[in-house]
mmCIF file with all atom_site columns, C-alpha atoms in Angstrom:
data_model
loop_
_atom_site.group_PDB
_atom_site.id
_atom_site.type_symbol
_atom_site.label_atom_id
_atom_site.label_alt_id
_atom_site.label_comp_id
_atom_site.label_asym_id
_atom_site.label_entity_id
_atom_site.label_seq_id
_atom_site.pdbx_PDB_ins_code
_atom_site.Cartn_x
_atom_site.Cartn_y
_atom_site.Cartn_z
_atom_site.occupancy
_atom_site.B_iso_or_equiv
_atom_site.pdbx_formal_charge
_atom_site.auth_seq_id
_atom_site.auth_comp_id
_atom_site.auth_asym_id
_atom_site.auth_atom_id
_atom_site.pdbx_PDB_model_num
ATOM 1   C CA . MET A 1 1   ? 106.933 179.798 70.406  1.00 0.00 ? 1164 MET A CA 1
ATOM 2   C CA . THR A 1 2   ? 108.308 178.422 67.170  1.00 0.00 ? 1165 THR A CA 1
ATOM 3   C CA . ASN A 1 3   ? 106.573 176.055 64.907  1.00 0.00 ? 1166 ASN A CA 1
ATOM 4   C CA . ASP A 1 4   ? 108.990 173.253 65.784  1.00 0.00 ? 1167 ASP A CA 1
ATOM 5   C CA . THR A 1 5   ? 108.324 173.664 69.448  1.00 0.00 ? 1168 THR A CA 1
ATOM 6   C CA . LYS A 1 6   ? 104.571 173.477 68.887  1.00 0.00 ? 1169 LYS A CA 1
ATOM 7   C CA . TRP A 1 7   ? 105.187 170.446 66.769  1.00 0.00 ? 1170 TRP A CA 1
ATOM 8   C CA . ILE A 1 8   ? 107.227 168.702 69.516  1.00 0.00 ? 1171 ILE A CA 1
ATOM 9   C CA . ILE A 1 9   ? 104.713 169.661 72.277  1.00 0.00 ? 1172 ILE A CA 1
ATOM 10  C CA . GLY A 1 10  ? 101.869 168.308 70.146  1.00 0.00 ? 1173 GLY A CA 1
ATOM 11  C CA . THR A 1 11  ? 103.773 165.084 69.417  1.00 0.00 ? 1174 THR A CA 1
ATOM 12  C CA . VAL A 1 12  ? 104.616 164.648 73.133  1.00 0.00 ? 1175 VAL A CA 1
ATOM 13  C CA . VAL A 1 13  ? 100.885 165.214 74.081  1.00 0.00 ? 1176 VAL A CA 1
ATOM 14  C CA . VAL A 1 14  ? 99.750  162.687 71.376  1.00 0.00 ? 1177 VAL A CA 1
ATOM 15  C CA . LEU A 1 15  ? 102.344 160.189 72.467  1.00 0.00 ? 1178 LEU A CA 1
ATOM 16  C CA . ALA A 1 16  ? 101.399 160.611 76.189  1.00 0.00 ? 1179 ALA A CA 1
ATOM 17  C CA . GLY A 1 17  ? 97.772  160.048 75.213  1.00 0.00 ? 1180 GLY A CA 1
ATOM 18  C CA . LEU A 1 18  ? 98.680  156.881 73.319  1.00 0.00 ? 1181 LEU A CA 1
ATOM 19  C CA . LEU A 1 19  ? 100.851 155.670 76.126  1.00 0.00 ? 1182 LEU A CA 1
ATOM 20  C CA . ALA A 1 20  ? 98.101  156.330 78.593  1.00 0.00 ? 1183 ALA A CA 1
ATOM 21  C CA . THR A 1 21  ? 95.602  154.416 76.439  1.00 0.00 ? 1184 THR A CA 1
ATOM 22  C CA . GLN A 1 22  ? 98.149  151.541 76.041  1.00 0.00 ? 1185 GLN A CA 1
ATOM 23  C CA . PHE A 1 23  ? 98.839  151.584 79.804  1.00 0.00 ? 1186 PHE A CA 1
ATOM 24  C CA . ALA A 1 24  ? 95.094  151.468 80.580  1.00 0.00 ? 1187 ALA A CA 1
ATOM 25  C CA . ALA A 1 25  ? 94.756  148.505 78.239  1.00 0.00 ? 1188 ALA A CA 1
ATOM 26  C CA . GLN A 1 26  ? 97.621  146.740 79.947  1.00 0.00 ? 1189 GLN A CA 1
ATOM 27  C CA . ILE A 1 27  ? 96.079  147.368 83.359  1.00 0.00 ? 1190 ILE A CA 1
ATOM 28  C CA . ALA A 1 28  ? 92.716  146.092 82.112  1.00 0.00 ? 1191 ALA A CA 1
ATOM 29  C CA . GLY A 1 29  ? 94.505  142.980 80.835  1.00 0.00 ? 1192 GLY A CA 1
ATOM 30  C CA . VAL A 1 30  ? 96.175  142.408 84.124  1.00 0.00 ? 1193 VAL A CA 1
ATOM 31  C CA . ASN A 1 31  ? 92.946  142.844 85.970  1.00 0.00 ? 1194 ASN A CA 1
ATOM 32  C CA . THR A 1 32  ? 91.315  140.239 83.730  1.00 0.00 ? 1195 THR A CA 1
ATOM 33  C CA . ARG A 1 33  ? 94.119  137.843 84.358  1.00 0.00 ? 1196 ARG A CA 1
ATOM 34  C CA . ILE A 1 34  ? 93.896  138.365 88.099  1.00 0.00 ? 1197 ILE A CA 1
ATOM 35  C CA . ASP A 1 35  ? 90.084  137.708 87.852  1.00 0.00 ? 1198 ASP A CA 1
ATOM 36  C CA . ASP A 1 36  ? 90.833  134.511 85.905  1.00 0.00 ? 1199 ASP A CA 1
ATOM 37  C CA . VAL A 1 37  ? 93.303  133.387 88.521  1.00 0.00 ? 1200 VAL A CA 1
ATOM 38  C CA . ARG A 1 38  ? 90.863  134.213 91.254  1.00 0.00 ? 1201 ARG A CA 1
ATOM 39  C CA . THR A 1 39  ? 88.133  132.211 89.525  1.00 0.00 ? 1202 THR A CA 1
ATOM 40  C CA . ASP A 1 40  ? 90.497  129.236 88.968  1.00 0.00 ? 1203 ASP A CA 1
ATOM 41  C CA . LEU A 1 41  ? 91.698  129.420 92.532  1.00 0.00 ? 1204 LEU A CA 1
ATOM 42  C CA . THR A 1 42  ? 88.184  129.537 93.863  1.00 0.00 ? 1205 THR A CA 1
ATOM 43  C CA . ALA A 1 43  ? 87.403  126.464 91.879  1.00 0.00 ? 1206 ALA A CA 1
ATOM 44  C CA . GLN A 1 44  ? 90.435  124.631 93.043  1.00 0.00 ? 1207 GLN A CA 1
ATOM 45  C CA . ILE A 1 45  ? 89.642  125.428 96.760  1.00 0.00 ? 1208 ILE A CA 1
ATOM 46  C CA . ALA A 1 46  ? 86.101  124.242 96.223  1.00 0.00 ? 1209 ALA A CA 1
ATOM 47  C CA . GLY A 1 47  ? 87.446  120.988 94.933  1.00 0.00 ? 1210 GLY A CA 1
ATOM 48  C CA . VAL A 1 48  ? 89.779  120.569 97.862  1.00 0.00 ? 1211 VAL A CA 1
ATOM 49  C CA . ASN A 1 49  ? 86.980  121.292 100.220 1.00 0.00 ? 1212 ASN A CA 1
ATOM 50  C CA . ALA A 1 50  ? 84.817  118.599 98.519  1.00 0.00 ? 1213 ALA A CA 1
ATOM 51  C CA . ARG A 1 51  ? 87.627  116.104 98.900  1.00 0.00 ? 1214 ARG A CA 1
ATOM 52  C CA . ILE A 1 52  ? 88.053  116.948 102.566 1.00 0.00 ? 1215 ILE A CA 1
ATOM 53  C CA . ASP A 1 53  ? 84.319  116.575 103.074 1.00 0.00 ? 1216 ASP A CA 1
ATOM 54  C CA . ASP A 1 54  ? 84.461  113.198 101.315 1.00 0.00 ? 1217 ASP A CA 1
ATOM 55  C CA . LEU A 1 55  ? 87.216  112.089 103.839 1.00 0.00 ? 1218 LEU A CA 1
ATOM 56  C CA . SER A 1 56  ? 85.133  113.028 106.917 1.00 0.00 ? 1219 SER A CA 1
ATOM 57  C CA . ALA A 1 57  ? 82.770  110.018 106.685 1.00 0.00 ? 1220 ALA A CA 1
ATOM 58  C CA . PRO A 1 58  ? 85.533  107.408 106.613 1.00 0.00 ? 1221 PRO A CA 1
ATOM 59  C CA . VAL A 1 59  ? 87.336  109.189 109.461 1.00 0.00 ? 1222 VAL A CA 1
ATOM 60  C CA . ASP A 1 60  ? 84.147  109.127 111.486 1.00 0.00 ? 1223 ASP A CA 1
ATOM 61  C CA . ARG A 1 61  ? 83.757  105.359 110.820 1.00 0.00 ? 1224 ARG A CA 1
ATOM 62  C CA . ILE A 1 62  ? 87.393  104.799 111.902 1.00 0.00 ? 1225 ILE A CA 1
ATOM 63  C CA . GLU A 1 63  ? 86.772  106.796 115.126 1.00 0.00 ? 1226 GLU A CA 1
ATOM 64  C CA . THR A 1 64  ? 83.663  104.754 115.852 1.00 0.00 ? 1227 THR A CA 1
ATOM 65  C CA . ARG A 1 65  ? 85.635  101.517 115.392 1.00 0.00 ? 1228 ARG A CA 1
ATOM 66  C CA . ILE A 1 66  ? 88.389  102.743 117.673 1.00 0.00 ? 1229 ILE A CA 1
ATOM 67  C CA . ASP A 1 67  ? 85.810  103.717 120.328 1.00 0.00 ? 1230 ASP A CA 1
ATOM 68  C CA . ARG A 1 68  ? 84.434  100.228 120.129 1.00 0.00 ? 1231 ARG A CA 1
ATOM 69  C CA . ILE A 1 69  ? 87.892  98.683  120.436 1.00 0.00 ? 1232 ILE A CA 1
ATOM 70  C CA . GLU A 1 70  ? 88.579  100.855 123.524 1.00 0.00 ? 1233 GLU A CA 1
ATOM 71  C CA . THR A 1 71  ? 85.329  99.692  125.081 1.00 0.00 ? 1234 THR A CA 1
ATOM 72  C CA . ARG A 1 72  ? 86.270  96.045  124.419 1.00 0.00 ? 1235 ARG A CA 1
ATOM 73  C CA . LEU A 1 73  ? 89.717  96.555  125.938 1.00 0.00 ? 1236 LEU A CA 1
ATOM 74  C CA . ASP A 1 74  ? 88.149  98.184  128.998 1.00 0.00 ? 1237 ASP A CA 1
ATOM 75  C CA . GLY A 1 75  ? 85.962  95.075  129.286 1.00 0.00 ? 1238 GLY A CA 1
ATOM 76  C CA . PHE A 1 76  ? 88.980  92.832  129.066 1.00 0.00 ? 1239 PHE A CA 1
ATOM 77  C CA . ASP A 1 77  ? 90.652  94.783  131.822 1.00 0.00 ? 1240 ASP A CA 1
ATOM 78  C CA . ASP A 1 78  ? 87.625  94.360  134.003 1.00 0.00 ? 1241 ASP A CA 1
ATOM 79  C CA . ARG A 1 79  ? 87.421  90.655  133.312 1.00 0.00 ? 1242 ARG A CA 1
ATOM 80  C CA . LEU A 1 80  ? 91.141  90.211  133.877 1.00 0.00 ? 1243 LEU A CA 1
ATOM 81  C CA . ARG A 1 81  ? 90.869  92.008  137.226 1.00 0.00 ? 1244 ARG A CA 1
ATOM 82  C CA . SER A 1 82  ? 88.016  89.638  138.172 1.00 0.00 ? 1245 SER A CA 1
ATOM 83  C CA . VAL A 1 83  ? 90.109  86.589  137.212 1.00 0.00 ? 1246 VAL A CA 1
ATOM 84  C CA . GLU A 1 84  ? 93.082  87.929  139.313 1.00 0.00 ? 1247 GLU A CA 1
ATOM 85  C CA . ILE A 1 85  ? 90.744  88.385  142.332 1.00 0.00 ? 1248 ILE A CA 1
ATOM 86  C CA . ALA A 1 86  ? 89.347  84.927  141.840 1.00 0.00 ? 1249 ALA A CA 1
ATOM 87  C CA . PHE A 1 87  ? 92.831  83.388  141.605 1.00 0.00 ? 1250 PHE A CA 1
ATOM 88  C CA . GLY A 1 88  ? 93.782  85.236  144.734 1.00 0.00 ? 1251 GLY A CA 1
ATOM 89  C CA . LYS A 1 89  ? 90.822  83.735  146.558 1.00 0.00 ? 1252 LYS A CA 1
ATOM 90  C CA . VAL A 1 90  ? 91.667  80.228  145.298 1.00 0.00 ? 1253 VAL A CA 1
ATOM 91  C CA . ASP A 1 91  ? 95.286  80.722  146.378 1.00 0.00 ? 1254 ASP A CA 1
ATOM 92  C CA . GLN A 1 92  ? 94.154  81.895  149.855 1.00 0.00 ? 1255 GLN A CA 1
ATOM 93  C CA . ARG A 1 93  ? 91.862  78.862  150.159 1.00 0.00 ? 1256 ARG A CA 1
ATOM 94  C CA . LEU A 1 94  ? 94.656  76.459  149.059 1.00 0.00 ? 1257 LEU A CA 1
ATOM 95  C CA . LEU A 1 95  ? 96.976  77.979  151.696 1.00 0.00 ? 1258 LEU A CA 1
ATOM 96  C CA . THR A 1 96  ? 94.212  77.554  154.339 1.00 0.00 ? 1259 THR A CA 1
ATOM 97  C CA . LEU A 1 97  ? 93.620  73.914  153.397 1.00 0.00 ? 1260 LEU A CA 1
ATOM 98  C CA . GLU A 1 98  ? 97.371  73.196  153.370 1.00 0.00 ? 1261 GLU A CA 1
ATOM 99  C CA . ARG A 1 99  ? 97.609  74.439  156.967 1.00 0.00 ? 1262 ARG A CA 1
ATOM 100 C CA . VAL A 1 100 ? 94.689  72.401  158.123 1.00 0.00 ? 1263 VAL A CA 1
ATOM 101 C CA . ILE A 1 101 ? 95.303  69.214  156.170 1.00 0.00 ? 1264 ILE A CA 1
ATOM 102 C CA . LEU A 1 102 ? 99.144  68.988  156.000 1.00 0.00 ? 1265 LEU A CA 1
ATOM 103 C CA . PRO A 1 103 ? 100.947 68.327  159.234 1.00 0.00 ? 1266 PRO A CA 1
ATOM 104 C CA . ALA A 1 104 ? 103.264 71.002  160.487 1.00 0.00 ? 1267 ALA A CA 1
ATOM 105 C CA . PRO A 1 105 ? 106.887 70.230  160.047 1.00 0.00 ? 1268 PRO A CA 1
ATOM 106 C CA . GLU A 1 106 ? 108.633 68.813  163.020 1.00 0.00 ? 1269 GLU A CA 1
ATOM 107 C CA . ARG A 1 107 ? 111.012 71.151  164.841 1.00 0.00 ? 1270 ARG A CA 1
ATOM 108 C CA . GLY A 1 108 ? 113.971 68.987  164.085 1.00 0.00 ? 1271 GLY A CA 1
ATOM 109 C CA . ASP A 1 109 ? 113.185 68.928  160.279 1.00 0.00 ? 1272 ASP A CA 1
ATOM 110 C CA . GLU A 1 110 ? 113.506 72.646  159.814 1.00 0.00 ? 1273 GLU A CA 1
#
């Protein structure tokens, strides 16, 4: 092996070592950036979760109000049905009174 060949092999080995060191540093930098992004993302998700939790109380209040409105509407339905039944009874009584009090039309007037 000549001196030049040894020199070239030595240079390649040193350059390979330097490149490996540089590559390892680059990977470490990428890992650090990924960790930073992970930390930032975790903080952002925690913020979103807190906002969602803050919304649950107003939504619960709205649901409670809607439940009360539904209860009132059911009450209105029941009362309206009672009024319909009462009007039906009054109408039936009026028809009965008309038959008793008013004379029947004469056969020739029909």
